[in-house]
CSV table of C-alpha atoms in Angstrom, one decimal:
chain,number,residue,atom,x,y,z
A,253,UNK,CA,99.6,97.8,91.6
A,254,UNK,CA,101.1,99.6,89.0
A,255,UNK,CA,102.9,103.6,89.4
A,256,UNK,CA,101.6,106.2,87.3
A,257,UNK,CA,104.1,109.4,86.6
A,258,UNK,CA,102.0,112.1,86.1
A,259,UNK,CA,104.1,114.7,84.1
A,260,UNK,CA,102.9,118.2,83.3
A,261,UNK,CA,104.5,119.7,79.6
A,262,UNK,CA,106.9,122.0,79.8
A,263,UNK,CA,106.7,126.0,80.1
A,264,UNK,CA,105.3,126.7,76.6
A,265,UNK,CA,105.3,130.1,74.8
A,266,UNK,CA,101.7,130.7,76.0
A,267,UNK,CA,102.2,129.9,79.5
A,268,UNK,CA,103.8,133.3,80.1
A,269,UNK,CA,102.1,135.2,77.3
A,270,UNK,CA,98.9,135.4,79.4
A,271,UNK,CA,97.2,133.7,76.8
A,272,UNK,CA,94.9,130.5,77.7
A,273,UNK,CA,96.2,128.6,74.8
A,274,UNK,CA,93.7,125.3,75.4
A,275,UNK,CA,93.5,123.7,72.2
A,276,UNK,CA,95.2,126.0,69.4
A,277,UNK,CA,97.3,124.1,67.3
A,278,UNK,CA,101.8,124.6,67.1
A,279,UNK,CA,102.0,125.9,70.5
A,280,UNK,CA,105.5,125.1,71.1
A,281,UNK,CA,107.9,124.6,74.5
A,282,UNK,CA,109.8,128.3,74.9
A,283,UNK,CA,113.4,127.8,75.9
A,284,UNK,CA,112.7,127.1,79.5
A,285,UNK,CA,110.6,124.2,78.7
A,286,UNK,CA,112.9,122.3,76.3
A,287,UNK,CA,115.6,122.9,79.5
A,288,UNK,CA,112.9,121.6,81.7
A,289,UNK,CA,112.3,118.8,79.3
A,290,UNK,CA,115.9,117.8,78.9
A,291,UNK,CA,116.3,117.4,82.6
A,292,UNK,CA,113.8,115.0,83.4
A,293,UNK,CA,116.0,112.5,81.5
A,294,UNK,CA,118.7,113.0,84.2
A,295,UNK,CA,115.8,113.3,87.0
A,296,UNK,CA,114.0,109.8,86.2
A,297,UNK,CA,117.5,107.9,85.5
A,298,UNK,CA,117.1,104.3,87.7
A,299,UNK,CA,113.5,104.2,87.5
A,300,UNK,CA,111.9,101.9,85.1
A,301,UNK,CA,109.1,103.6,82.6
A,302,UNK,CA,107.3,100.8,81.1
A,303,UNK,CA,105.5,102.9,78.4
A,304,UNK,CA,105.3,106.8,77.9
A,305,UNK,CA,101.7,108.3,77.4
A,306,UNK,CA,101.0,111.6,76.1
A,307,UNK,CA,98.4,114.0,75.3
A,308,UNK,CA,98.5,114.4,71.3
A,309,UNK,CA,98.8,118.3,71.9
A,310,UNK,CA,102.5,119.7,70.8
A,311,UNK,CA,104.0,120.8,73.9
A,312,UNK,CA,103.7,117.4,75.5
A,313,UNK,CA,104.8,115.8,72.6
A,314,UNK,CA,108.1,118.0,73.1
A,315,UNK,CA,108.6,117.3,76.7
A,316,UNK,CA,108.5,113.5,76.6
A,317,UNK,CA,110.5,113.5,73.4
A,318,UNK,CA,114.2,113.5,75.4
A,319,UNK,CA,112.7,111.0,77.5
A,320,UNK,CA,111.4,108.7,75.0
A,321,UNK,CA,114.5,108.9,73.0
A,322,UNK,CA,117.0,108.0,75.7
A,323,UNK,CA,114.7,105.2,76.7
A,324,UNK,CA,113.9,103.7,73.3
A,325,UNK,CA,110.7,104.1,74.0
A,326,UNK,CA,107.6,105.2,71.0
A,327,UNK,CA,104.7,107.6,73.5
A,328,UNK,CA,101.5,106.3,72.9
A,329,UNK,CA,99.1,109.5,71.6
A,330,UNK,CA,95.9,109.3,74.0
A,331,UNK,CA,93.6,112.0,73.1
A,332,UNK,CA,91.6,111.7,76.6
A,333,UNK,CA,94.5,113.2,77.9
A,334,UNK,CA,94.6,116.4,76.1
A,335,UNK,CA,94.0,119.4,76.9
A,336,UNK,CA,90.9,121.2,78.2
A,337,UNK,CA,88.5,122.4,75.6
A,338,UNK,CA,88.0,125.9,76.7
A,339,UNK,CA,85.8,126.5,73.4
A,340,UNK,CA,85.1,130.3,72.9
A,341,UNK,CA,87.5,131.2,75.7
A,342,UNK,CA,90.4,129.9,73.3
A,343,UNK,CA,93.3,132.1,73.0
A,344,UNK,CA,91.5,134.8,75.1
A,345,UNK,CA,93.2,137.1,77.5
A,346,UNK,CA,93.6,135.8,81.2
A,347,UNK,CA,93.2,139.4,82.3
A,348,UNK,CA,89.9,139.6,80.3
A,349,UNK,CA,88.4,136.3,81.2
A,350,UNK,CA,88.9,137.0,84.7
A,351,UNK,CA,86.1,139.5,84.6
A,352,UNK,CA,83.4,137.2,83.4
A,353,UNK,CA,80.6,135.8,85.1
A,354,UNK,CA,82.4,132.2,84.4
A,355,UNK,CA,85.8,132.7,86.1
A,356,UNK,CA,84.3,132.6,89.4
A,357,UNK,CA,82.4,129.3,88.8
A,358,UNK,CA,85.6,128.3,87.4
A,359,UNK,CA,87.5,129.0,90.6
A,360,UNK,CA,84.6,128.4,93.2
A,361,UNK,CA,82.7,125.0,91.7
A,362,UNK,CA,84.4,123.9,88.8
A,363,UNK,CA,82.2,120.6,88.7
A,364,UNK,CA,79.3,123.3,87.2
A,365,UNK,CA,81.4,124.9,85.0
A,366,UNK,CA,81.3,124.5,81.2
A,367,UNK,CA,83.4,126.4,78.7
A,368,UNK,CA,80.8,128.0,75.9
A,369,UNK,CA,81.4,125.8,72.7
A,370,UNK,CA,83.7,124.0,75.2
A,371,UNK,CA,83.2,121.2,77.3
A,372,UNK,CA,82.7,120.9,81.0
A,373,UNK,CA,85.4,120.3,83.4
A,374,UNK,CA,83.2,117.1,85.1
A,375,UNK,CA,83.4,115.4,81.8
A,376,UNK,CA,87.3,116.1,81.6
A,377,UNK,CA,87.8,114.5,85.0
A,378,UNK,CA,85.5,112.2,83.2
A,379,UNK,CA,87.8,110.7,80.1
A,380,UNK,CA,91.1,111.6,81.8
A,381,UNK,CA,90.6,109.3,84.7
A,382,UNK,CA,89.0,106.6,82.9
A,383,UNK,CA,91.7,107.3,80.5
A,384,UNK,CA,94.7,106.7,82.6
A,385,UNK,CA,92.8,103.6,85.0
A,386,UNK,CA,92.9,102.0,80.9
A,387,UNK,CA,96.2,102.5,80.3
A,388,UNK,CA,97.2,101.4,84.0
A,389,UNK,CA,95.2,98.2,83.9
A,390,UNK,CA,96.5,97.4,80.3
A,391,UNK,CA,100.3,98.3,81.4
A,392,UNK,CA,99.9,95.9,84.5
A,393,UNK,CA,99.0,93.0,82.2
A,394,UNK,CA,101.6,93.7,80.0
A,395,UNK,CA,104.4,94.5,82.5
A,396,UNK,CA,103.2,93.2,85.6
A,397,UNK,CA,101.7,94.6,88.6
A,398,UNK,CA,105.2,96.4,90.0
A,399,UNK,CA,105.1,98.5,86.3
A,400,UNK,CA,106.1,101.9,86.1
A,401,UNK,CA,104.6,104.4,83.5
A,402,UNK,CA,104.4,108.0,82.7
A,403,UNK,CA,101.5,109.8,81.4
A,404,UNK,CA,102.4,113.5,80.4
A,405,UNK,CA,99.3,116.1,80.1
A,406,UNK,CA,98.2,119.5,81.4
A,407,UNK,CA,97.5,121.3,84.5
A,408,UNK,CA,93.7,121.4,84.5
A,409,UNK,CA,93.4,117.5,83.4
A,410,UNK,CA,96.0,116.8,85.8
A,411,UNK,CA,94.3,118.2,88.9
A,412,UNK,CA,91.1,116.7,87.8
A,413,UNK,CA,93.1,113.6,88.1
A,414,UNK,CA,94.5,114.0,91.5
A,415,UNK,CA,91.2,115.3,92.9
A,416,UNK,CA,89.8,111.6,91.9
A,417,UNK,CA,92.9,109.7,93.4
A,418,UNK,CA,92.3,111.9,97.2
A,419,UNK,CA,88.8,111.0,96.4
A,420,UNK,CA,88.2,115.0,97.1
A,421,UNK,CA,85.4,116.5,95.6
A,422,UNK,CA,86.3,118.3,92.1
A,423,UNK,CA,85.2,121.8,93.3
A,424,UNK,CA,88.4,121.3,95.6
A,425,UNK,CA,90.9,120.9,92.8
A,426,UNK,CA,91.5,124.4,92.5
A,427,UNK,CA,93.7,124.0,95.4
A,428,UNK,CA,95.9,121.4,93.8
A,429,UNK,CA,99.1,123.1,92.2
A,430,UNK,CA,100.8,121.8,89.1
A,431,UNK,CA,103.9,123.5,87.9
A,432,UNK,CA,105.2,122.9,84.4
A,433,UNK,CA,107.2,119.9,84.4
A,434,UNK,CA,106.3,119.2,87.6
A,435,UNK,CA,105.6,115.2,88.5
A,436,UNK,CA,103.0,113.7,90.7
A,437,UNK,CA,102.8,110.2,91.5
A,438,UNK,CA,100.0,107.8,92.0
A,439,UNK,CA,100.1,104.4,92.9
A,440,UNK,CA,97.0,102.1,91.4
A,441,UNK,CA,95.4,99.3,93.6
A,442,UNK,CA,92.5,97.3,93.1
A,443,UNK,CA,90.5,98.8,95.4
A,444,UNK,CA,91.9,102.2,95.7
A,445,UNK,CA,94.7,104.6,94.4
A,446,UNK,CA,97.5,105.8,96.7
A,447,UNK,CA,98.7,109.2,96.2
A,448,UNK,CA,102.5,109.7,96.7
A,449,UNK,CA,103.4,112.8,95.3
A,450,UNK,CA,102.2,116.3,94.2
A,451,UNK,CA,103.6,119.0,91.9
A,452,UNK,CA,106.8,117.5,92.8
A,453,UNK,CA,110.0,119.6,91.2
A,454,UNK,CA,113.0,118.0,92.2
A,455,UNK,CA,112.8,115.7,95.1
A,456,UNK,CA,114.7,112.2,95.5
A,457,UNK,CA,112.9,109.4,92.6
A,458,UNK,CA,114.4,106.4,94.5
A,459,UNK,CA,111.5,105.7,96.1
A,460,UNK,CA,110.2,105.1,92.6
A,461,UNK,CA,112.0,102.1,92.0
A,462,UNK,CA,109.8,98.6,92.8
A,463,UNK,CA,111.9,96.9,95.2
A,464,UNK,CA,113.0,93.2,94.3
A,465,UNK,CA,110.2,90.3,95.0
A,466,UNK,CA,111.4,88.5,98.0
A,467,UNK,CA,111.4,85.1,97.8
A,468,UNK,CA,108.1,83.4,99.8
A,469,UNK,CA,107.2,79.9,100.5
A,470,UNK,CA,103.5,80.9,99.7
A,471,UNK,CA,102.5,84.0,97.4
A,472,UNK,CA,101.8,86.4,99.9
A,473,UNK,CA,98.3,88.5,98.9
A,474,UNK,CA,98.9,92.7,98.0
A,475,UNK,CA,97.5,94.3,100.4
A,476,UNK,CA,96.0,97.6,99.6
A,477,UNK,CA,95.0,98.9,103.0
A,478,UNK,CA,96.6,101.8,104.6
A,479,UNK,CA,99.3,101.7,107.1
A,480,UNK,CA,97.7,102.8,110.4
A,481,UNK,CA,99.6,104.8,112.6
A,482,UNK,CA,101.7,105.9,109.4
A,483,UNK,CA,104.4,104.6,106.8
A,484,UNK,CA,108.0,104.0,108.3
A,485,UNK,CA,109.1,104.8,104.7
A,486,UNK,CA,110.5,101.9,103.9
């Protein structure tokens, strides 16, 4: 089992311009963001991050920056993990692209919709996930199966994400939120992933941390079933 950090960038100059920036090229973290990016150094300190993973698009490459620096750590550039290709819709107006036909596929069954000259949001869900179950199977062989890691994206590839790890159809992840610099945690099995968090924005980490291997006479098989009746926690 290995824990993937799910990190969205930081508030960038076009996330309150009204502007769907996509893929255009030097959008940068506005003051906010670098603030936001500067405190998840302080919000992640005691858990261990194996590697840092990043989409190759600016903004994310500014928020794990503190976070790569005060762990030593190089990001690894994954291009699977960028951002949506809205196409044609690039650097349009929100308030104008509400009014096409498109928004309301968008927002109503996003598994049919595909951005002219763009690409479809089935085939992000597509390379994102298969991106970060890569990266999670590589990082367990490497670090072992208690690894911690921390993939930082955007909010549309993120969601698509999620929506595969509740195993909930994608015309359902327009009910997911993800904040900038928000973190959402999913824990990798063999079998099946285990959601712990969601658009989480300042809640307690410690349950991050893998707890110490306990000593066994006989190696004990992971278990990925669910706890029935609930989790104590623990």
């Amino acid at each position: 089992m290995t824990t993937l950090i799910l990190l969205r960038h930081g508030r960038s100059s076009a996330n309150v311009s009204g502007i769907l920036a996509g893929r255009t090229p030097g959008v940068e973290l506005d003051e906010k963001g670098l603030e936001q990016a500067d405190k998840v150094v302080e919000r992640l300190t005691g858990v261990p991050i194996a590697e840092i993973v990043s989409s190759p698009m600016l903004r994310c490459e500014q928020t794990v920056a503190p976070l790569a620096k005060d762990r030593g750590l190089t990001p690894v550039s994954e291009p699977d993990l960028a951002e949506v290709d809205y196409g044609s819709w690039t650097g349009g107006s929100l308030g104008k692209l509400a009014k096409e036909p498109l928004w309301k596929v968008v927002q109503a069954h996003p598994s049919a919709a595909i951005f002219p000259d763009g690409e479809g949001l089935a085939a992000v869900q597509g390379r994102a996930v298969a991106a970060v179950r890569r990266h999670g199977a590589r990082i367990g062989a490497e670090h072992g199966p208690q690894a911690v890691w921390l993939a930082c994206s955007h909010g549309d590839v993120i969601k698509a994400i999620l929506a595969d790890a509740l195993a909930t159809h994608l015309d359902n992840f327009q009910r997911i939120m993800v904040d900038t610099c928000s973190i959402s945690v999913i824990h990798y099995t063999e079998t099946r992933p285990f959601v712990a968090r969601v658009n989480d924005l300042g809640g307690d980490v410690a349950g991050l941390i893998p707890p110490k291997p306990k000593r066994r006479r006989k190696p004990a098989a992971r278990s990925s079933d669910g706890v029935v009746g609930g989790d104590t926690g623990s």
